[in-house]
Amino acid sequence: MPIYAHHTFEGGGIAIWRIEETSDALYALLSTSRYDAMLAAISHEARRAEWLAVRVLIAQVLGSEKEVKYYPSGRPFLSDGSYHISISHTKGYAAIAYHDSRTVGIDIEHVAPRVQRIAHRFTHPDEALYIDRCGDGERLQYLLINWSVKETLYKLLDDPTAADFREAFCIVPYELEQQGILTAHLSLSSSMQKVCYQRCPDFVCTWAMK
């Protein structure tokens, strides 16, 4: 499957791959065997496909295959230092954000009602004031976006003290659009951060830059 979406901006961009291939087909798109040992530890077919789709997507968007490594915190980086990178995947999709000089974060979430069961864990009381006024359909969309935004911000900050999403981040009220920009208050630094989002039938995707 070709790249599903690719949005560029000065110095970088974000890209999304719709995973329709098997893990073997994705592996065949890579010319390196450097990941064999790591792949051997992933037995679940869907997880293998997601893992490989990220590497294929990086190669296609950045023009050559790149080795992905990880800091002790779990944050990914490219071994050649050519770009800052962030990675995410969900059911049927893989996504990356990249920039040549700025730290980036990205998250992609499958549209499913399960997010409502954990809403109390990540929804700030001020967010509940505008989310709880919505009907079921809009409420689900707000929860998905807000959850995704907080995942993106957590990756962007790379700070374990931000793990309590409910307290660490508060998203300012916004109107639902197919694609837009919202603002989040970062409690730990008393600062504000812009986050972009995109809504599609299967997923929501959010990304941000420092």
Short mmCIF file of C-alpha atoms in Angstrom, two decimals, residues 15-204:
data_model
loop_
_atom_site.label_atom_id
_atom_site.label_comp_id
_atom_site.label_asym_id
_atom_site.label_seq_id
_atom_site.Cartn_x
_atom_site.Cartn_y
_atom_site.Cartn_z
CA ALA A 15 3.37 10.49 7.34
CA ILE A 16 0.87 7.68 7.79
CA TRP A 17 0.99 4.19 6.25
CA ARG A 18 -2.11 2.02 5.93
CA ILE A 19 -0.97 -1.52 6.70
CA GLU A 20 -2.47 -3.96 4.21
CA GLU A 21 0.64 -6.10 3.76
CA THR A 22 1.76 -9.14 5.73
CA SER A 23 4.88 -8.82 7.85
CA ASP A 24 6.75 -10.92 5.27
CA ALA A 25 5.74 -8.55 2.47
CA LEU A 26 6.85 -5.54 4.51
CA TYR A 27 10.15 -7.25 5.39
CA ALA A 28 10.77 -7.76 1.67
CA LEU A 29 10.58 -3.99 1.15
CA LEU A 30 13.64 -3.53 3.37
CA SER A 31 17.11 -4.38 2.14
CA THR A 32 18.70 -4.85 5.56
CA SER A 33 18.67 -7.77 7.98
CA ARG A 34 19.83 -5.66 10.94
CA TYR A 35 16.43 -6.02 12.63
CA ASP A 36 16.24 -9.82 12.52
CA ALA A 37 17.07 -10.31 16.19
CA MET A 38 14.44 -7.80 17.31
CA LEU A 39 11.82 -9.26 14.98
CA ALA A 40 12.46 -12.72 16.39
CA ALA A 41 11.14 -11.44 19.73
CA ILE A 42 7.83 -10.30 18.19
CA SER A 43 5.57 -13.31 17.66
CA HIS A 44 2.25 -11.56 17.03
CA GLU A 45 1.71 -11.01 13.29
CA ALA A 46 -0.08 -7.66 13.62
CA ARG A 47 2.65 -6.30 15.91
CA ARG A 48 5.37 -7.47 13.50
CA ALA A 49 3.57 -5.75 10.63
CA GLU A 50 3.23 -2.50 12.60
CA TRP A 51 6.89 -2.59 13.61
CA LEU A 52 8.05 -3.20 10.04
CA ALA A 53 5.63 -0.68 8.52
CA VAL A 54 7.27 2.08 10.59
CA ARG A 55 10.70 1.19 9.13
CA VAL A 56 9.34 1.01 5.58
CA LEU A 57 7.58 4.34 6.03
CA ILE A 58 10.78 5.99 7.32
CA ALA A 59 12.71 4.66 4.32
CA GLN A 60 10.16 5.89 1.80
CA VAL A 61 9.67 9.34 3.34
CA LEU A 62 13.32 10.08 4.17
CA GLY A 63 14.72 8.57 0.99
CA SER A 64 16.82 5.77 2.49
CA GLU A 65 16.64 3.11 5.16
CA LYS A 66 17.45 4.39 8.64
CA GLU A 67 18.36 2.45 11.73
CA VAL A 68 15.96 3.17 14.59
CA LYS A 69 17.39 3.01 18.08
CA TYR A 70 15.93 3.90 21.46
CA TYR A 71 17.01 5.95 24.45
CA PRO A 72 16.59 4.32 27.90
CA SER A 73 13.29 6.23 28.24
CA GLY A 74 11.96 4.45 25.14
CA ARG A 75 12.15 7.52 22.89
CA PRO A 76 13.22 6.54 19.35
CA PHE A 77 16.04 8.16 17.43
CA LEU A 78 17.81 7.61 14.11
CA SER A 79 21.34 6.30 14.48
CA ASP A 80 22.64 8.65 11.77
CA GLY A 81 21.19 11.72 13.53
CA SER A 82 19.67 13.03 10.32
CA TYR A 83 16.24 13.78 11.81
CA HIS A 84 14.43 13.91 15.10
CA ILE A 85 11.78 11.18 14.93
CA SER A 86 8.61 10.07 16.68
CA ILE A 87 6.71 6.85 16.01
CA SER A 88 3.20 5.54 16.60
CA HIS A 89 0.97 2.76 15.35
CA THR A 90 -2.56 1.53 15.85
CA LYS A 91 -4.85 -1.05 14.31
CA GLY A 92 -4.06 -1.03 10.57
CA TYR A 93 -1.87 2.11 10.53
CA ALA A 94 1.65 3.29 11.31
CA ALA A 95 2.69 6.93 11.65
CA ILE A 96 5.88 8.95 11.97
CA ALA A 97 6.77 12.58 12.60
CA TYR A 98 10.21 13.89 11.64
CA HIS A 99 12.12 17.17 11.73
CA ASP A 100 15.69 18.12 10.94
CA SER A 101 16.21 20.31 14.02
CA ARG A 102 13.20 20.25 16.35
CA THR A 103 11.89 17.60 18.74
CA VAL A 104 8.62 16.06 17.53
CA GLY A 105 5.87 13.87 18.92
CA ILE A 106 3.10 11.94 17.17
CA ASP A 107 0.29 9.59 18.14
CA ILE A 108 -2.34 7.72 16.17
CA GLU A 109 -5.41 6.09 17.75
CA HIS A 110 -7.96 3.68 16.28
CA VAL A 111 -11.54 4.92 16.54
CA ALA A 112 -13.14 2.67 19.16
CA PRO A 113 -15.38 3.23 22.21
CA ARG A 114 -12.92 1.64 24.65
CA VAL A 115 -11.38 5.07 25.31
CA GLN A 116 -14.56 5.96 27.21
CA ARG A 117 -13.76 3.34 29.86
CA ILE A 118 -10.51 5.07 30.81
CA ALA A 119 -11.66 8.68 30.31
CA HIS A 120 -11.58 9.36 34.05
CA ARG A 121 -7.85 8.55 34.12
CA PHE A 122 -6.77 11.22 31.63
CA THR A 123 -9.54 13.85 31.48
CA HIS A 124 -8.75 17.04 33.39
CA PRO A 125 -11.79 18.47 35.26
CA ASP A 126 -11.72 21.58 33.04
CA GLU A 127 -11.88 19.37 29.94
CA ALA A 128 -14.90 17.53 31.33
CA LEU A 129 -16.80 20.84 31.34
CA TYR A 130 -16.90 20.91 27.54
CA ILE A 131 -16.71 17.18 26.77
CA ASP A 132 -19.61 16.13 28.98
CA ARG A 133 -21.95 18.60 27.23
CA CYS A 134 -21.62 16.66 23.97
CA GLY A 135 -23.71 13.88 22.55
CA ASP A 136 -22.24 10.38 22.43
CA GLY A 137 -20.66 10.71 18.96
CA GLU A 138 -18.96 14.04 19.62
CA ARG A 139 -17.93 12.97 23.11
CA LEU A 140 -16.11 9.94 21.70
CA GLN A 141 -14.28 12.13 19.19
CA TYR A 142 -13.21 14.60 21.86
CA LEU A 143 -12.00 11.81 24.11
CA LEU A 144 -10.02 10.18 21.30
CA ILE A 145 -8.38 13.43 20.28
CA ASN A 146 -7.61 14.47 23.86
CA TRP A 147 -6.14 11.07 24.68
CA SER A 148 -4.04 11.17 21.52
CA VAL A 149 -2.90 14.74 22.21
CA LYS A 150 -1.69 13.73 25.67
CA GLU A 151 0.18 10.74 24.27
CA THR A 152 1.84 13.10 21.77
CA LEU A 153 2.76 15.59 24.49
CA TYR A 154 4.18 12.85 26.70
CA LYS A 155 6.43 11.76 23.84
CA LEU A 156 7.37 15.35 23.08
CA LEU A 157 8.38 16.10 26.67
CA ASP A 158 10.03 12.71 27.29
CA ASP A 159 9.48 13.32 31.01
CA PRO A 160 8.27 10.46 33.25
CA THR A 161 6.76 12.95 35.71
CA ALA A 162 4.13 13.72 33.03
CA ALA A 163 2.75 10.18 33.16
CA ASP A 164 -0.35 11.36 35.06
CA PHE A 165 -2.13 12.73 31.98
CA ARG A 166 -5.06 14.03 34.02
CA GLU A 167 -2.84 16.40 35.99
CA ALA A 168 0.01 17.03 33.56
CA PHE A 169 -2.04 18.34 30.61
CA CYS A 170 -5.22 20.37 30.20
CA ILE A 171 -6.57 20.94 26.70
CA VAL A 172 -8.20 24.30 26.10
CA PRO A 173 -11.77 24.12 24.66
CA TYR A 174 -11.84 23.80 20.86
CA GLU A 175 -14.29 23.10 18.06
CA LEU A 176 -14.15 19.72 16.32
CA GLU A 177 -12.82 19.98 12.77
CA GLN A 178 -11.56 17.34 10.36
CA GLN A 179 -8.13 18.86 10.77
CA GLY A 180 -7.11 21.60 13.15
CA ILE A 181 -4.81 23.02 15.78
CA LEU A 182 -5.58 23.08 19.49
CA THR A 183 -3.79 24.37 22.58
CA ALA A 184 -2.79 22.43 25.68
CA HIS A 185 -1.66 23.78 29.02
CA LEU A 186 1.39 21.95 30.39
CA SER A 187 1.07 21.97 34.16
CA LEU A 188 4.66 20.94 34.85
CA SER A 189 6.13 23.99 33.10
CA SER A 190 3.12 26.35 33.26
CA SER A 191 3.44 26.79 29.49
CA MET A 192 1.22 26.31 26.45
CA GLN A 193 1.78 23.96 23.51
CA LYS A 194 0.11 23.89 20.09
CA VAL A 195 -0.88 20.45 18.81
CA CYS A 196 -2.17 19.58 15.32
CA TYR A 197 -4.82 16.93 14.81
CA GLN A 198 -6.49 15.06 11.96
CA ARG A 199 -9.69 13.02 12.10
CA CYS A 200 -10.32 10.14 9.69
CA PRO A 201 -13.00 7.42 9.70
CA ASP A 202 -10.60 4.82 11.13
CA PHE A 203 -8.34 6.92 13.35
CA VAL A 204 -7.37 10.22 14.87
#
